[in-house]
Short mmCIF file of C-alpha atoms in Angstrom, two decimals:
data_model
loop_
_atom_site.label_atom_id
_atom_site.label_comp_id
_atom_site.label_asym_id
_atom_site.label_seq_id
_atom_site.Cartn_x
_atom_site.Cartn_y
_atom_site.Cartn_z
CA UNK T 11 0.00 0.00 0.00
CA UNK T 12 1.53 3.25 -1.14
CA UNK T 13 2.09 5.72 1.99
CA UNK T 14 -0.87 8.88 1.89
CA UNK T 15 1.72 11.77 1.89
CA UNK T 16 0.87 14.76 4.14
CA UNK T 17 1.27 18.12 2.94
CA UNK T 18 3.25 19.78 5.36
CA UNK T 19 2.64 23.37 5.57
CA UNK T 20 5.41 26.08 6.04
CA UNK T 21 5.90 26.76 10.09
CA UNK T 22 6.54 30.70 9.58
CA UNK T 23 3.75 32.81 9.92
CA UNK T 24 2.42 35.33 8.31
CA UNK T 25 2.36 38.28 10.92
CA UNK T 26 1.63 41.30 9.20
CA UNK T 27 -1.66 42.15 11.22
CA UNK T 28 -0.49 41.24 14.39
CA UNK T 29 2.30 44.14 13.81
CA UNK T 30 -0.72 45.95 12.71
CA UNK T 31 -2.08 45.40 15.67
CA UNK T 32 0.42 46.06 18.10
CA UNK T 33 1.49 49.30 16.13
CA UNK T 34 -1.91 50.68 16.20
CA UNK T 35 -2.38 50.47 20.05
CA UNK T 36 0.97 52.47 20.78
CA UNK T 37 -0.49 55.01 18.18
CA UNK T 38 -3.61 55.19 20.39
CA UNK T 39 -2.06 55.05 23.52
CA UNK T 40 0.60 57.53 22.21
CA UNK T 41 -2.35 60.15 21.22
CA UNK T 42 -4.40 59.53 24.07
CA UNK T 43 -2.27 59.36 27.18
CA UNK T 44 -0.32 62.25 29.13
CA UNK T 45 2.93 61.41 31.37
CA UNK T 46 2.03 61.31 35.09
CA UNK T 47 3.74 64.10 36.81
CA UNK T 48 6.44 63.16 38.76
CA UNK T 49 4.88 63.59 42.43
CA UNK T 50 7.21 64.67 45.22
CA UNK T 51 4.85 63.94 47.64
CA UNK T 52 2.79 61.02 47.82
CA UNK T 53 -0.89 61.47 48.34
CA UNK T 54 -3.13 58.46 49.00
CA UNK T 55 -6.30 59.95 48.59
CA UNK T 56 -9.39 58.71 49.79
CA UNK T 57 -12.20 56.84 47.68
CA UNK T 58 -15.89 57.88 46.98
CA UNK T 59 -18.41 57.84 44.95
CA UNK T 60 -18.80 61.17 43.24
CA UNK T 61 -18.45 60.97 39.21
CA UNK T 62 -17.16 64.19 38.20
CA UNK T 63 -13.83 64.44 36.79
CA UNK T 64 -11.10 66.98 37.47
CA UNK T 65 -11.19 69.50 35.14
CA UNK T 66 -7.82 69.76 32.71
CA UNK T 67 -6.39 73.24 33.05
CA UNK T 68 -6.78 76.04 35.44
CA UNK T 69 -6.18 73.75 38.05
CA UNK T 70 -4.65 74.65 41.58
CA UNK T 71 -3.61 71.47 43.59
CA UNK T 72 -2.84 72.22 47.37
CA UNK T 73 -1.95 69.07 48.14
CA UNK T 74 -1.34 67.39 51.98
CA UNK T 75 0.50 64.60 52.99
CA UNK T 76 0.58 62.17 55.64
CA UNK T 77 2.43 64.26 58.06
CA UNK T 78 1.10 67.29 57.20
CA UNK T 79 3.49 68.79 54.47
CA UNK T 80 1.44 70.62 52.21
CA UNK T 81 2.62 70.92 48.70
CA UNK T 82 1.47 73.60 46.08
CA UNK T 83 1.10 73.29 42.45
CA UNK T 84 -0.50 75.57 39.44
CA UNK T 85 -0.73 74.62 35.99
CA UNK T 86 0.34 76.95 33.05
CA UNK T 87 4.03 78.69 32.57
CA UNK T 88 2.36 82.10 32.01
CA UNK T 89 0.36 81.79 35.30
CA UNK T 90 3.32 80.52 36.69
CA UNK T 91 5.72 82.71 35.80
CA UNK T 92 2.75 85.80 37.08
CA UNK T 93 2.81 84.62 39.83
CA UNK T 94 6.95 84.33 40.51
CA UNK T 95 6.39 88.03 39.93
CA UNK T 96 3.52 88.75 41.89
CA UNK T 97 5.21 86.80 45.04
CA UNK T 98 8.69 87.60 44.67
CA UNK T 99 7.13 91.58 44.54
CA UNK T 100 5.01 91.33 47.83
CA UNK T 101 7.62 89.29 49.58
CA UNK T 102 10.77 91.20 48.42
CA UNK T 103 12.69 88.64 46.98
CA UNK T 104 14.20 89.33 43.31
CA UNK T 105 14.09 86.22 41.16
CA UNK T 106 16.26 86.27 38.12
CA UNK T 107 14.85 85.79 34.11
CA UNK T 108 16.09 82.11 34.80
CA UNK T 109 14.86 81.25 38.33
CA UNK T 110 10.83 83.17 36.90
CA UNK T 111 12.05 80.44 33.55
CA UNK T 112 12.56 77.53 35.96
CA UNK T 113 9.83 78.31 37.95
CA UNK T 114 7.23 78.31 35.25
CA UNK T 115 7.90 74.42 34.08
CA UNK T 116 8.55 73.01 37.47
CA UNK T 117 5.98 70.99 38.97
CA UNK T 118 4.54 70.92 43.00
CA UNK T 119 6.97 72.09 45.23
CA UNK T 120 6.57 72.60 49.50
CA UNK T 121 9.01 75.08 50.14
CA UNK T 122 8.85 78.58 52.05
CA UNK T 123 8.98 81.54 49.69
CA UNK T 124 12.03 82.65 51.66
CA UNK T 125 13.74 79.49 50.87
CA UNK T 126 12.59 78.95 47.05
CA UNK T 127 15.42 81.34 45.25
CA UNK T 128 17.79 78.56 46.72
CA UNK T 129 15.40 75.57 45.45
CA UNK T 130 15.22 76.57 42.03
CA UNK T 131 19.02 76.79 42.00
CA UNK T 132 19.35 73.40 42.38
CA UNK T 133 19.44 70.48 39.80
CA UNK T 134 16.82 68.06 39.33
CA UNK T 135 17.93 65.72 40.70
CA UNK T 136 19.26 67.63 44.31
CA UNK T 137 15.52 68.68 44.43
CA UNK T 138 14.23 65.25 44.41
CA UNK T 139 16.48 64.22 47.32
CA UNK T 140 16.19 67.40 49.83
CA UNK T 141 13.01 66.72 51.94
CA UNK T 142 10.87 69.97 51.43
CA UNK T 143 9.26 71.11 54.42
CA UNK T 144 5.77 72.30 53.27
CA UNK T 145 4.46 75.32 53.03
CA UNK T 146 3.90 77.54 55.98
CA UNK T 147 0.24 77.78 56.74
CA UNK T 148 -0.19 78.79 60.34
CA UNK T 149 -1.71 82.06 61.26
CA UNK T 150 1.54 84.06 61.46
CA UNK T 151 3.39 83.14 58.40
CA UNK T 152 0.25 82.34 56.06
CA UNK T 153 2.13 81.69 53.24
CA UNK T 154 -0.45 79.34 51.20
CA UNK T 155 -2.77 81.80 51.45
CA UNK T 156 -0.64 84.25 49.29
CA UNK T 157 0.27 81.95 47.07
CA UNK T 158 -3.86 81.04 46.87
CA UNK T 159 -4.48 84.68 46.17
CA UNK T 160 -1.62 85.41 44.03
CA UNK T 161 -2.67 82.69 41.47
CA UNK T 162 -6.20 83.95 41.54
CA UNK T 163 -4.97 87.65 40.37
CA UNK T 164 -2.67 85.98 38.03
CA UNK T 165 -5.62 83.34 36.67
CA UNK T 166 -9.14 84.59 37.69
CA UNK T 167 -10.46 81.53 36.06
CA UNK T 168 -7.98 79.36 38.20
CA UNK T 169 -9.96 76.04 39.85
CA UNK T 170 -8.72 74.99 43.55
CA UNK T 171 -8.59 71.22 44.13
CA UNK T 172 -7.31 69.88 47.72
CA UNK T 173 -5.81 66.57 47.04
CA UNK T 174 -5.48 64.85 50.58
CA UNK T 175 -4.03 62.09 51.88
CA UNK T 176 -6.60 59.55 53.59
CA UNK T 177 -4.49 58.51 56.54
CA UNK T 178 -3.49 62.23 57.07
CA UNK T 179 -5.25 63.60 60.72
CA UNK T 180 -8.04 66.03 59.87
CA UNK T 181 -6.53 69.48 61.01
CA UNK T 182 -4.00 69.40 58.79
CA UNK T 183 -6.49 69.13 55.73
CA UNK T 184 -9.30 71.31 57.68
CA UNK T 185 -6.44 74.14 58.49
CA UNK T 186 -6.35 74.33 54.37
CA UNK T 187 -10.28 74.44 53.83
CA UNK T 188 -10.05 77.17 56.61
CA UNK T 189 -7.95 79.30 54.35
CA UNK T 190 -9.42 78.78 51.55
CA UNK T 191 -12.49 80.33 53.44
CA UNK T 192 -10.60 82.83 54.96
CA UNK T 193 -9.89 83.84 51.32
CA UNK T 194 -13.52 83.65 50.41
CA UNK T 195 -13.14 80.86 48.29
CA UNK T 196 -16.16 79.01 49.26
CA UNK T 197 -16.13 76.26 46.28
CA UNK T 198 -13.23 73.91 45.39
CA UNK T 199 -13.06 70.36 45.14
CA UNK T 200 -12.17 67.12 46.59
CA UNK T 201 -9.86 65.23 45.19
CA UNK T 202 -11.09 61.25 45.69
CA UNK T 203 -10.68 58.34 44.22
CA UNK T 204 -13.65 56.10 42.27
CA UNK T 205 -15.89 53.91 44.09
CA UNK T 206 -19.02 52.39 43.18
CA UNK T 207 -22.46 53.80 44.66
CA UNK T 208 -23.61 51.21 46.53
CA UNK T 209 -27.42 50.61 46.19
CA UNK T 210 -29.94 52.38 48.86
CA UNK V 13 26.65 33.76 -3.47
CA UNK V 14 27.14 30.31 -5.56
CA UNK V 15 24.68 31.61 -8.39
CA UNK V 16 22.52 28.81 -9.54
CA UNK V 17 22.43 28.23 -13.45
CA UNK V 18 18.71 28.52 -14.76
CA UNK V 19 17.64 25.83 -16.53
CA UNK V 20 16.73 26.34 -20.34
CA UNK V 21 15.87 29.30 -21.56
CA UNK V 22 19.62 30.86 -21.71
CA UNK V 23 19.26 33.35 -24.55
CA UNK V 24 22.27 35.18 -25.53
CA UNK V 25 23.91 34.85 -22.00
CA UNK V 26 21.17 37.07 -20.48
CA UNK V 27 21.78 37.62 -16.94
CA UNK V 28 18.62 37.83 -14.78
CA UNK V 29 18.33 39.02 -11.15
CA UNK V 30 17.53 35.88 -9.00
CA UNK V 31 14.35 35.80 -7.03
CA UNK V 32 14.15 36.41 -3.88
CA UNK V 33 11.15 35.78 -1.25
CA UNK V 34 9.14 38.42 -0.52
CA UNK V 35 8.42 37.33 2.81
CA UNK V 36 10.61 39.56 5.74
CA UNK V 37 10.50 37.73 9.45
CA UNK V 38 8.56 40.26 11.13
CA UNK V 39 9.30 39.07 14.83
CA UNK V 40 11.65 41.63 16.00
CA UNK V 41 9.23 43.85 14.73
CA UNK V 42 6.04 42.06 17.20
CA UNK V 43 8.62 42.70 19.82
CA UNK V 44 9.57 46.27 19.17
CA UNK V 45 5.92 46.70 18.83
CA UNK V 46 4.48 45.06 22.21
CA UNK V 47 7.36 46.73 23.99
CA UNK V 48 6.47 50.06 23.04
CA UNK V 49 3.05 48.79 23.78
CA UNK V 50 4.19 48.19 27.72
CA UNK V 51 6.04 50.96 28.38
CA UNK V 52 3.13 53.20 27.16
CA UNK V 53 0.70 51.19 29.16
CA UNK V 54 2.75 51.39 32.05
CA UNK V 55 3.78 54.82 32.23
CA UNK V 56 0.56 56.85 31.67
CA UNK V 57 -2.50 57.64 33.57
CA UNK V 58 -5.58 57.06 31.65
CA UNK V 59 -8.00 57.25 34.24
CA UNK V 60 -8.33 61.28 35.62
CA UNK V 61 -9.15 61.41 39.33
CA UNK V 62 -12.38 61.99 40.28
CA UNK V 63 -13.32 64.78 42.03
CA UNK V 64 -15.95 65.71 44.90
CA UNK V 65 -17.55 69.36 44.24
CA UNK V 66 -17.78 71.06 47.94
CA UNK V 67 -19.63 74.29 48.61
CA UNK V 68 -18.31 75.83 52.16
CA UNK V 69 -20.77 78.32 53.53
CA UNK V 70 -20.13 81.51 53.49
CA UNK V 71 -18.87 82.78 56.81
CA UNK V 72 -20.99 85.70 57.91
CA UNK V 73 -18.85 88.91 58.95
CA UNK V 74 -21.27 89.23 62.26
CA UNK V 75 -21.85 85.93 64.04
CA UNK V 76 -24.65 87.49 65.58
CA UNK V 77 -26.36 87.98 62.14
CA UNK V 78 -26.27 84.43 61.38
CA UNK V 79 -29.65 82.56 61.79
CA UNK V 80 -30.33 80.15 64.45
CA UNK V 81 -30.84 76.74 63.75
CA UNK V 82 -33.73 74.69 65.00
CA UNK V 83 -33.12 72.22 67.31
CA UNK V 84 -36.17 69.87 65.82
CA UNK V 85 -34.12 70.38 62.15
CA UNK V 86 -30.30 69.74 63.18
CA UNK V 87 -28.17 66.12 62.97
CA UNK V 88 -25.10 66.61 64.51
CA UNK V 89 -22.36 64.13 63.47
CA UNK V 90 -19.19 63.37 65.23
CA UNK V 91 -15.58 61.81 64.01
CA UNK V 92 -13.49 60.39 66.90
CA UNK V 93 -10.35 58.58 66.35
CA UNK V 94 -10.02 55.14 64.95
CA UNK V 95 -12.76 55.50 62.32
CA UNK V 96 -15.57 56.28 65.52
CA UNK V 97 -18.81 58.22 64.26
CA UNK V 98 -20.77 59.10 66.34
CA UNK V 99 -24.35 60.95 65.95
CA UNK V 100 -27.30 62.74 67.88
CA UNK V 101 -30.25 64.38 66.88
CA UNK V 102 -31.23 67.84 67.89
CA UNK V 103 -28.32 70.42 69.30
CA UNK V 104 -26.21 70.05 71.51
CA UNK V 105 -27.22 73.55 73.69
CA UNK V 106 -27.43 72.69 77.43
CA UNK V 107 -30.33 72.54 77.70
CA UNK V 108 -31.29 69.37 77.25
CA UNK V 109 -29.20 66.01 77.27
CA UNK V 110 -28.58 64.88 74.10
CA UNK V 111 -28.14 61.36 73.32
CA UNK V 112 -25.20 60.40 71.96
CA UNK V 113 -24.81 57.22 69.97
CA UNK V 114 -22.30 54.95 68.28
CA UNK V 115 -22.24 54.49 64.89
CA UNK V 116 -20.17 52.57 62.41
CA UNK V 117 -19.69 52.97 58.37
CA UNK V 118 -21.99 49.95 57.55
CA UNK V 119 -24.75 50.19 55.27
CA UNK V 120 -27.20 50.10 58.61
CA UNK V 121 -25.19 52.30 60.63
CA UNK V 122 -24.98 56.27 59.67
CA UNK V 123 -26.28 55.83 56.27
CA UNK V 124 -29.31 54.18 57.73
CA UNK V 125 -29.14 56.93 60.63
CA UNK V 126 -28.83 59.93 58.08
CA UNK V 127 -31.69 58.61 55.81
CA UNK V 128 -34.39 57.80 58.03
CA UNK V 129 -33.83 61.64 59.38
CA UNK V 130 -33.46 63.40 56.39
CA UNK V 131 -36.59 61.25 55.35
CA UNK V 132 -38.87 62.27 58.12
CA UNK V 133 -37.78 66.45 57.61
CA UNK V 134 -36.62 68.20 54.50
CA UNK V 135 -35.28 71.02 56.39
CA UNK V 136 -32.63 69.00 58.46
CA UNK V 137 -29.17 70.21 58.09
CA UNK V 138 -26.87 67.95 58.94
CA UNK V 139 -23.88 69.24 60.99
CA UNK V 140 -20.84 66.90 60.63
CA UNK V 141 -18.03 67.32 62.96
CA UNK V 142 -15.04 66.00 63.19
CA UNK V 143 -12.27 66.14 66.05
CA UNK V 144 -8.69 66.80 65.76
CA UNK V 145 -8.34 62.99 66.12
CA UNK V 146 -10.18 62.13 63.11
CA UNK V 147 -8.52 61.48 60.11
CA UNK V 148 -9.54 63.11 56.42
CA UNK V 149 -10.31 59.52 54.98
CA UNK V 150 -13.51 59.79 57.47
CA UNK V 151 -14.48 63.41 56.61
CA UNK V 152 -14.47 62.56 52.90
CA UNK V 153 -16.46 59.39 53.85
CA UNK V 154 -18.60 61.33 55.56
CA UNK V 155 -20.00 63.53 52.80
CA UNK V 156 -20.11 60.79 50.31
CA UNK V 157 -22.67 59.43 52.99
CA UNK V 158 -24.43 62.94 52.16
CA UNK V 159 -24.16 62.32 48.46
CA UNK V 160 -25.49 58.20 48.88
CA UNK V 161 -28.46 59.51 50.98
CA UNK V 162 -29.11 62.70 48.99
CA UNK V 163 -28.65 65.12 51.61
CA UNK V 164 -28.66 68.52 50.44
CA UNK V 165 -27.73 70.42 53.26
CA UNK V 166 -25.08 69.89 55.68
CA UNK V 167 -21.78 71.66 56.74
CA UNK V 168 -18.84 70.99 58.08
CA UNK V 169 -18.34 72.93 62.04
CA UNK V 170 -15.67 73.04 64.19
CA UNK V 171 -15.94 70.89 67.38
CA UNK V 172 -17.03 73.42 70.14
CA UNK V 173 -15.99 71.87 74.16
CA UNK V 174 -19.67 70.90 74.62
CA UNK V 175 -19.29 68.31 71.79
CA UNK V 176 -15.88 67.36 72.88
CA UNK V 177 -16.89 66.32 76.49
CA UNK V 178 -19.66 64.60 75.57
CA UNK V 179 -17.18 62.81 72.47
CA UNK V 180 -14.51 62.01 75.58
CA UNK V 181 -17.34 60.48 77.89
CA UNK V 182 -18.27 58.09 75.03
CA UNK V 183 -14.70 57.18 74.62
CA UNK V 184 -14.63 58.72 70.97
CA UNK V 185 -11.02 60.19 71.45
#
């Protein structure tokens, strides 16, 4: 009996569409996606239910930590860079062109104003490793506020977001919301995390 | 390359270009691909944070121009440490004792409180509290309690000492 011979088929395959595939969803997630900041300070915050999302621009993120530390951040280099002005006028410190420069594409920082002309001097990667204190908020030295009411001049249409950390005691987040009121801003937002709603 | 003599078909020594597949080994390119793929999935934030709107009220330049609240329409809760709530109807003015009593975060326990309140009156304002012990993780909780239950109006007041003892004699901090 003659032997039925089996076509054997070529191993390679053809796999044109699966580099199709793959090259399409870095395109997409290329277009869509933004780099997460690089946080100094970590903030876990806590979860709920509410749907809305932060707005994009505008934005100013007061941030608090676990201990306390409360970090500021704006977004925009020309609202940054009024600002520089606007603070370095009313507190008397003269930034240079290139400290105002630096200042308008850093990120959150938690330093006092009297301490941030030797910040910015720094590089990169000095300012990741010094621990920064926070921003002075007690009644004295109200720093925050300024810097609260110094962005508002500088971006009327400016946004405030608190972004606190869950396992953070409640004074330290409350002592913000105080001077927010103090500086009639009655409206900001939570920052939260999603959760489902449960049913009633 | 040993070049291969065609077969037949040799017409005046015409050289011709020898075939070659058209098919290119495309793995290093799946791997470039998926590895761009990873890094991209792994380095960006897709998902925005939520946020949670708040409205403060606005804090009146006289306090003796503010109005009274009504006893009958006022929930009073209080944060103590280690995730404690704690809640009493009516205020908390002297002149009466208020009962204080321990909640938890349960779907019975201040939810069920808050709702069967806010049920019974539509002009209760719910007055939420929280002591220096308390952390922020229970404040937020808290008002998403007031969103879950659709409470419209509440606030949050600073502890005053007449909250505080009665907090400490409950063994809320």
């Amino acid at each position: 009996m003659p032997k039925v011979k089996v076509h054997r088929t070529s191993p390679s395959l053809d796999m044109t569409p699966m580099v199709d595939l793959a090259f399409l969803l870095v395109t997409f997630f290329m277009l869509i996606s933004k780099f997460a900041p690089e946080e100094v300070l970590v903030v876990d915050t806590p979860s709920s239910v509410s749907e809305i999302k932060l707005p994009d621009a505008n934005l100013i993120t007061i941030s608090v930590g676990k201990e306390g530390r409360v970090f500021f951040n704006v977004d925009g280099t020309t609202t940054r860079r009024k600002l520089i002005d606007k603070m370095g006028e009313k507190y008397g410190i003269a930034f240079t062109e290139e400290e105002k420069e630096l200042f308008s594409r850093s990120a959150s920082f938690g330093v006092p104003v009297a301490s941030l002309k030797s910040f910015l001097n720094m590089t990169p990667e000095e300012q990741k490793k010094v621990r920064q204190p926070g921003i002075p908020t007690d009644s004295l030295r109200n720093e925050l506020g300024d810097w609260i009411m110094q962005t508002r001049y500088s971006n009327p249409k400016a946004i405030v977001a608190v972004k606190g950390d869950g396992s953070s005691d409640y004074p330290a987040v409350g002592r913000v919301i105080e001077i927010l009121q103090e500086k009639k801003i009655n409206r900001f937002n939570l920052v939260t995390d999603m959760e489902t709603r449960p049913t009633l | 390359m040993a070049e291969i003599q065609q077969k037949g078909g040799d017409e005046g020594g015409k050289k011709r270009a020898k075939k070659m597949s058209t098919r290119i080994d495309m793995t290093p390119m799946v791997d470039l691909g998926f590895l761009l793929l990873t890094f991209f999935v792994m380095t960006t934030t897709l998902a925005k944070p939520q946020t949670m709107e708040i409205n403060m009220p606005v804090k009146p330049k006289n306090p003796d121009e503010q109005l009274q609240l009504k006893a009958s329409n006022a929930f009073t809760i209080l944060l103590g440490d280690n995730d404690k709530v704690f809640y009493y109807k009516g205020l908390n003015d002297g002149s009466a004792k208020v009962d204080l009593i321990e909640s938890d975060w349960s779907k019975n326990g201040i939810r069920k409180a808050v709702l069967e309140s806010t049920q019974g009156n539509k002009d209760l304002v719910v007055l939420i509290k929280p002591d220096e012990t308390s952390t922020y993780k229970n404040v937020v909780d808290v008002l998403d309690e007031m969103t879950i239950t659709n409470t419209k109006k509440y606030a949050i007041v600073p502890m005053d000492n007449a909250d505080a003892t009665l907090l400490t004699e409950k063994g809320g901090r």
